[in-house]
Short mmCIF file of C-alpha atoms in Angstrom, two decimals:
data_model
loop_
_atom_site.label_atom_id
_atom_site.label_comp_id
_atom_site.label_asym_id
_atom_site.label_seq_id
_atom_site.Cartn_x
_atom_site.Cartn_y
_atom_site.Cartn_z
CA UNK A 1 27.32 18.29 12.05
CA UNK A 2 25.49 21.49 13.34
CA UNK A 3 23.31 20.11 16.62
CA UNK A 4 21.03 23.06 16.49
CA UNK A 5 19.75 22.38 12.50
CA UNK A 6 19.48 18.81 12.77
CA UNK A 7 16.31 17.60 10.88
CA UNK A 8 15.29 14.40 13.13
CA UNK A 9 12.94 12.12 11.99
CA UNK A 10 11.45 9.23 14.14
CA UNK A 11 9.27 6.28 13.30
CA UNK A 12 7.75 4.60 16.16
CA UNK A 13 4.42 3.41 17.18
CA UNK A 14 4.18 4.54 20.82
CA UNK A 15 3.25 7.46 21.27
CA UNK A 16 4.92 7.47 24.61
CA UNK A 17 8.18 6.52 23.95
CA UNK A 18 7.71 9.37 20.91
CA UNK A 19 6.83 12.28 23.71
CA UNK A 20 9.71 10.98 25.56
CA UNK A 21 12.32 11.11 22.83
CA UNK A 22 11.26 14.25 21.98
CA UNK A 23 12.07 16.04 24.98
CA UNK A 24 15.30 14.19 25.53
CA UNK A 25 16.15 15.75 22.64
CA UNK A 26 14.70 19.31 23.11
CA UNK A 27 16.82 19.02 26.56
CA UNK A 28 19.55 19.27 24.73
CA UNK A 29 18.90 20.88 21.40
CA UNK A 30 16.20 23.05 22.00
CA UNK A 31 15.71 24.54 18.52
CA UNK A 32 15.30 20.92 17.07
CA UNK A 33 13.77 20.40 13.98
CA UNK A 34 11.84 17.21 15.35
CA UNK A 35 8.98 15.05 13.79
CA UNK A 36 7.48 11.65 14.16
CA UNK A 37 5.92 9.20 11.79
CA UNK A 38 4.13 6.06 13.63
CA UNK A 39 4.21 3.55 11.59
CA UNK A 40 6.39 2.01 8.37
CA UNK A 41 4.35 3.01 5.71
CA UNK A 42 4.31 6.15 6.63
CA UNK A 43 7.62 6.58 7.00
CA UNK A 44 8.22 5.23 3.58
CA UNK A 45 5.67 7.76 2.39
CA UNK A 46 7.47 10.61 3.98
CA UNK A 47 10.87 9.68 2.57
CA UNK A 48 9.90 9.25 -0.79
CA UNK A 49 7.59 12.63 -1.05
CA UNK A 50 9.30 14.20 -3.98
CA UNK A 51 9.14 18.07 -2.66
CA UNK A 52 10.19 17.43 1.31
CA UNK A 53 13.27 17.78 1.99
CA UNK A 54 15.04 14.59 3.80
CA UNK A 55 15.62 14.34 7.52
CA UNK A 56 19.54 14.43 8.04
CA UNK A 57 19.18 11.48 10.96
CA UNK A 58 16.08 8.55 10.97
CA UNK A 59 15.57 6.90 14.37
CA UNK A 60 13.90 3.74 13.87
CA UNK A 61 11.38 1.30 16.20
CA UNK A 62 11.55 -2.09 15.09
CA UNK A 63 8.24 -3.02 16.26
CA UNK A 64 5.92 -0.90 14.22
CA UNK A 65 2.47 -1.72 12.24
CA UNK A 66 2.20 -2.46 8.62
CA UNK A 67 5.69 -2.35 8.06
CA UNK A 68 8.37 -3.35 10.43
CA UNK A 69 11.50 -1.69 10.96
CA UNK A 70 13.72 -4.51 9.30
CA UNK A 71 11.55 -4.01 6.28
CA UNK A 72 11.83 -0.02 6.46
CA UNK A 73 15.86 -0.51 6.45
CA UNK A 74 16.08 -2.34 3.88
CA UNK A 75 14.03 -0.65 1.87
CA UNK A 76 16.01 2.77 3.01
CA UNK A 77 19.44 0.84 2.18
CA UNK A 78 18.26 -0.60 -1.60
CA UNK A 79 17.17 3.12 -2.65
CA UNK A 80 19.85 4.84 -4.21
CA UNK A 81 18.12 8.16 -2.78
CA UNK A 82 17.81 7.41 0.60
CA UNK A 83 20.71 4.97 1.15
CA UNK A 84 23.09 7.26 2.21
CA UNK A 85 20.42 8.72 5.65
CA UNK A 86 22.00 8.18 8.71
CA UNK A 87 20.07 5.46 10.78
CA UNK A 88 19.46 4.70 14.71
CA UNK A 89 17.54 1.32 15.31
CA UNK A 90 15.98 2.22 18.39
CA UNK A 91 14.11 -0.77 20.39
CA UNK A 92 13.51 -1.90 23.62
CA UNK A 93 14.67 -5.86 22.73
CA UNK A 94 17.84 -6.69 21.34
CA UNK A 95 18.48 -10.46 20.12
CA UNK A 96 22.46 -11.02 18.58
CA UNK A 97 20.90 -12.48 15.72
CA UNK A 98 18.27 -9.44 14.81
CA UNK A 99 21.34 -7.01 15.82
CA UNK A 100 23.38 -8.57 13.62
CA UNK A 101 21.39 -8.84 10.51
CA UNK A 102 20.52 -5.10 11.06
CA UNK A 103 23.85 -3.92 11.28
CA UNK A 104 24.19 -6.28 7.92
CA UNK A 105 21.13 -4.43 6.27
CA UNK A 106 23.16 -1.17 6.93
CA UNK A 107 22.12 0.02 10.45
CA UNK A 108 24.72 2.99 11.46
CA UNK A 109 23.95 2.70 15.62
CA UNK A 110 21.89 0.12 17.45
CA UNK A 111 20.50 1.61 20.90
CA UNK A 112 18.17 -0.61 23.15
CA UNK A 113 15.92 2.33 24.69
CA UNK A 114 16.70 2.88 27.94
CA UNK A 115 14.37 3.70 30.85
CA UNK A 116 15.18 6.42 32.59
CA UNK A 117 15.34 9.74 30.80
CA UNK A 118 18.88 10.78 31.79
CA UNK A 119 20.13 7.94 29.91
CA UNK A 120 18.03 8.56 27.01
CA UNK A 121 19.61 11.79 26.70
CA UNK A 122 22.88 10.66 27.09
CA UNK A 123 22.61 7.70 24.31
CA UNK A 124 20.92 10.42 21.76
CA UNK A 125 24.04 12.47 22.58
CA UNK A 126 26.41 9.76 21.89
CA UNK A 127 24.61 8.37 19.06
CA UNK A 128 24.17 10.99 16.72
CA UNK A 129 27.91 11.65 15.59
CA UNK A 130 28.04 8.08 15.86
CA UNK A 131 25.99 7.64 12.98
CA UNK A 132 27.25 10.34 10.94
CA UNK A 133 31.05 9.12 11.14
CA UNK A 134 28.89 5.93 10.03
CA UNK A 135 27.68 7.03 6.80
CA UNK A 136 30.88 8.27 5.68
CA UNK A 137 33.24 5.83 6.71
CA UNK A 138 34.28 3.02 4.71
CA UNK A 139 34.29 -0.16 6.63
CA UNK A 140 31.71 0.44 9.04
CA UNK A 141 31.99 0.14 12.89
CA UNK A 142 29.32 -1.33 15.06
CA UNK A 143 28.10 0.52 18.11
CA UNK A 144 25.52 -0.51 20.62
CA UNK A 145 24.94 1.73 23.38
CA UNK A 146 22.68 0.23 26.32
CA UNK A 147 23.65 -3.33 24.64
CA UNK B 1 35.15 14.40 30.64
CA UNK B 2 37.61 18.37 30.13
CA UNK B 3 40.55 18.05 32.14
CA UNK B 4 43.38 19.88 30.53
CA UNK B 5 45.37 16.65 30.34
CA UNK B 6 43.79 13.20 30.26
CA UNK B 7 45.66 10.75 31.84
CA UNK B 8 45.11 7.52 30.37
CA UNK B 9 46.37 4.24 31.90
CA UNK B 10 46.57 0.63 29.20
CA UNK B 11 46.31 -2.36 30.30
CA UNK B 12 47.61 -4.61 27.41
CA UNK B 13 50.33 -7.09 26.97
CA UNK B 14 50.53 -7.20 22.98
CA UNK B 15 53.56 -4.26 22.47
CA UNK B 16 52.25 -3.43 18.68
CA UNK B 17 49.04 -3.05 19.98
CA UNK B 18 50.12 -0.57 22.81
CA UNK B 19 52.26 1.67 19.88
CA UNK B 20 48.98 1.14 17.53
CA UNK B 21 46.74 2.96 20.75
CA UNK B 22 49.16 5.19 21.83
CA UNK B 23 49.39 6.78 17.81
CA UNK B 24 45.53 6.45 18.11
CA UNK B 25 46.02 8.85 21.15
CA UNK B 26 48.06 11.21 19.55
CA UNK B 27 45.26 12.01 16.97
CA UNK B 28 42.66 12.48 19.09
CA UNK B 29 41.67 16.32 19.75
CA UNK B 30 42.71 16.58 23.49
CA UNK B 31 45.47 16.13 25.20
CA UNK B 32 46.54 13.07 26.26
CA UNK B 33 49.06 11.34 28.63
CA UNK B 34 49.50 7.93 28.26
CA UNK B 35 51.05 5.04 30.44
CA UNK B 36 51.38 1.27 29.82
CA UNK B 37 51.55 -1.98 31.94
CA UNK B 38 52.11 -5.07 30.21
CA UNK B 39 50.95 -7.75 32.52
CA UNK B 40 47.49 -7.77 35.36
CA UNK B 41 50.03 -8.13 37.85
CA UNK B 42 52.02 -5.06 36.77
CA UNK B 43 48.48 -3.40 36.69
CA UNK B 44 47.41 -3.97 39.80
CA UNK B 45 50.31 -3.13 41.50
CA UNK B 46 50.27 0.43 39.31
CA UNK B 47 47.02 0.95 40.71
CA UNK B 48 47.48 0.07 44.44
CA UNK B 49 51.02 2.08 44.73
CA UNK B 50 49.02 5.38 42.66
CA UNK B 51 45.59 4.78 44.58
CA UNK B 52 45.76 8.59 45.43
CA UNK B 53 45.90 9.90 42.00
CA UNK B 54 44.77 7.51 39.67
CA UNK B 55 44.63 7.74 35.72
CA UNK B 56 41.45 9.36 34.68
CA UNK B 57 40.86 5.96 32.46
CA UNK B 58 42.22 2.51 32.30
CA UNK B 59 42.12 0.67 28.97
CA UNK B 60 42.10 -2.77 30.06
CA UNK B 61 42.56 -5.71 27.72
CA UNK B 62 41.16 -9.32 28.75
CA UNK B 63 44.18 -11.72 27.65
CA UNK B 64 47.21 -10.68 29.73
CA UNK B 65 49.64 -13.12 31.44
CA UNK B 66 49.98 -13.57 35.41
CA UNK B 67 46.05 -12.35 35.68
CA UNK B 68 43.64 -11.20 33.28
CA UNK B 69 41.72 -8.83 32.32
CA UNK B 70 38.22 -10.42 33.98
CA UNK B 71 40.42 -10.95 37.35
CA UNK B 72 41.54 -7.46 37.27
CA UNK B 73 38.35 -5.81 36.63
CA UNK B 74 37.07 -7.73 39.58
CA UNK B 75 39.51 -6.64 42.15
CA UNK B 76 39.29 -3.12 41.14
CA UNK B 77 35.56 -3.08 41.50
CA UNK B 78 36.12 -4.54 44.69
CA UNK B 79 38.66 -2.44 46.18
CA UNK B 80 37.31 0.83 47.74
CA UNK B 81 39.99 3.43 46.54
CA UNK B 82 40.00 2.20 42.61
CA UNK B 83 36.04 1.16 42.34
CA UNK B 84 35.43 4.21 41.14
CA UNK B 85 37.33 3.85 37.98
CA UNK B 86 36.43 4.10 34.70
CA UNK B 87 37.11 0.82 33.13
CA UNK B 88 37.14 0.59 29.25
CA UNK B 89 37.29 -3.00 28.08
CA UNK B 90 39.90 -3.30 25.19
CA UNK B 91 39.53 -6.84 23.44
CA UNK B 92 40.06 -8.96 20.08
CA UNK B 93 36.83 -10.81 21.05
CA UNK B 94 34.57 -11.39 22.95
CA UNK B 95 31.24 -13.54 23.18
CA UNK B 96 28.01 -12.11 24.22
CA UNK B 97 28.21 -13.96 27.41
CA UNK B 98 31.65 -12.74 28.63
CA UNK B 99 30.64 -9.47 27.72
CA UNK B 100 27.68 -9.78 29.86
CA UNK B 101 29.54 -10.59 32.59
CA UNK B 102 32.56 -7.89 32.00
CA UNK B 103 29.00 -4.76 32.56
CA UNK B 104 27.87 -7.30 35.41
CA UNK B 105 31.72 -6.76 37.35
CA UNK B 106 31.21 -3.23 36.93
CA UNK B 107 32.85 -2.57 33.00
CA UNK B 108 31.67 0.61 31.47
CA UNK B 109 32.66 -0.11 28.13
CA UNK B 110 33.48 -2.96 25.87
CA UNK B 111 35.12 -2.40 22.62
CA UNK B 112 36.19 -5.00 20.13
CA UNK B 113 39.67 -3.95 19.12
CA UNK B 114 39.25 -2.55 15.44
CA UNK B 115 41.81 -3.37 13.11
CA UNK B 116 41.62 -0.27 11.09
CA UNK B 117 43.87 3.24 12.66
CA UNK B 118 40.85 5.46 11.56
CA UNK B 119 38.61 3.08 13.50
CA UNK B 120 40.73 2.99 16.61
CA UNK B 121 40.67 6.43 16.57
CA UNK B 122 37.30 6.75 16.30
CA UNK B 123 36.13 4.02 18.96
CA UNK B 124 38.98 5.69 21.59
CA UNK B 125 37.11 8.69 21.19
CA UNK B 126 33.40 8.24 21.67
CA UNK B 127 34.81 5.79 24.86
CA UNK B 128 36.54 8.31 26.68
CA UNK B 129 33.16 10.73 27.60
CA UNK B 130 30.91 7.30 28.16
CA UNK B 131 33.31 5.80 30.50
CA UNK B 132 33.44 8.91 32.13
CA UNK B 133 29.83 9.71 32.59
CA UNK B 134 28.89 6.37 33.26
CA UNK B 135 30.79 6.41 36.43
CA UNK B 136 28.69 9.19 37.78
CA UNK B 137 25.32 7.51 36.42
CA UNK B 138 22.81 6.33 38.35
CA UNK B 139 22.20 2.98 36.57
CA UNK B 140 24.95 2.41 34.48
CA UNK B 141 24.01 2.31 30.63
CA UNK B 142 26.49 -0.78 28.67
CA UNK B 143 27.85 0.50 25.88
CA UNK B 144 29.14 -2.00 22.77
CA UNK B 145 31.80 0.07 20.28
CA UNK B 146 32.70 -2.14 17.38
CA UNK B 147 30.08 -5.24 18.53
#
């Protein structure tokens, strides 16, 4: 995994929480090739356009309009295109029983968002080799950082 | 977390699982030194008689004989010359309420025992630099490797 070509694609509502994520991850991969999508049908657009090219890592709100982020996973997981993209649930709540049916669905990394921005950095540090072991392992492991 | 050699200190009565982590160890990129105490007696006495240079981690499993793993982690925290241990939580199981109380004493990482050697590897390795870091944090983030 090169750092400094990752594609990153995030899907969350806030436009906030997007501004914030985005320069956690500038901080430390300045040459980031970043973009947001802010709800799920978009999202679902985006991944299935034909001609673009496929992030290499999707971090995903649960909370989002017209379709939630469950929905968007499973979706991702049943498509024999997409199935195999690398994905970060990233929300501020975190139930056992929504965590666990996530991690079910095929979720790679669960992160609660933090609030500070140091430890935003450091869980978007963390959990991006996280999910790419993920993806290629074959019993998967299940990692929650700010549980 | 870059010293040269990384002393690691385990906690952990079960003697296959000690040989299991100490082979996870061996196939981890950096160097590693590794000692073992069987029992939270033998542990804490380790700790008090080595209070000047201390392991850089301690592994520390929940179910040992003469004290556990929860009375441990409590008199370390509370003990001026060791509070500033890392403390990696090493565990079969563990309910969402112990683990809650584990971060509340001051754990900075809980991972479920994996039962695969790949797995262990991979869990020993993304605790080491968030045990480390978290230490130093301001607000510690709780970190869940194998949930």
């Amino acid at each position: 995994m090169n750092l400094s070509e990752l594609n990153i694609l995030l899907a969350d509502d806030d436009p906030d929480d997007c501004l914030f994520f985005k320069e956690a991850v500038t901080s430390f991969i300045p040459a980031t090739n970043f973009s947001a999508v802010h709800d799920g049908d978009e999202l679902m657009q985006r991944l299935g356009n034909e001609t673009g090219k496929l992030p290499d890592i999707l971090f995903l709100d649960l909370n989002m309009p017209r379709k939630n982020g469950f929905e968007c996973l499973t979706e991702i997981k049943r498509n024999a295109k997409l199935k195999s993209l690398p994905v970060i649930i990233f929300s501020t709540s975190s139930s056992d029983d929504s965590m666990n049916i996530l991690f079910k669905t095929g979720a790679d990394v669960y992160i609660r968002k933090p609030s500070n921005f140091e430890q935003l950095v450091q869980v978007i540090q963390h959990a991006l080799p996280m999910a790419y072991e993920s993806i290629a392992a074959k019993v998967k492991l299940k990692y929650v950082l700010n549980a | 977390m870059n010293p040269k050699q990384l002393n690691i200190l385990l906690a952990d009565d079960d003697i296959d699982d000690c040989h299991f982590f100490k082979e996870a160890l061996e196939a981890l990129p950096q160097t590693t030194n590794l000692i073992t105490v069987h029992d939270g007696d033998e542990l804490m006495d380790y700790l008090t008689e080595n209070s000047e240079r201390l392991p850089h981690v301690l592994f520390l499993d929940i179910n040992m004989p003469r004290k556990n793993g929860f009375e441990c982690l409590s008199e370390i925290k509370s003990i001026e010359a060791l509070k500033d241990l890392p403390v990696v939580m090493y565990s079969t199981s563990g309910s969402k309420d112990k683990i809650n109380i584990l971060f509340n004493n001051g754990a900075d990482v809980y991972i479920r025992k994996p039962a695969n050697f790949a797995q262990l590897v991979q869990v020993i390795h993304h605790a080491l630099p968030m045990a480390a870091e978290n230490i130093f944090s301001n607000g510690k983030l709780k970190y869940i490797l194998n949930a």
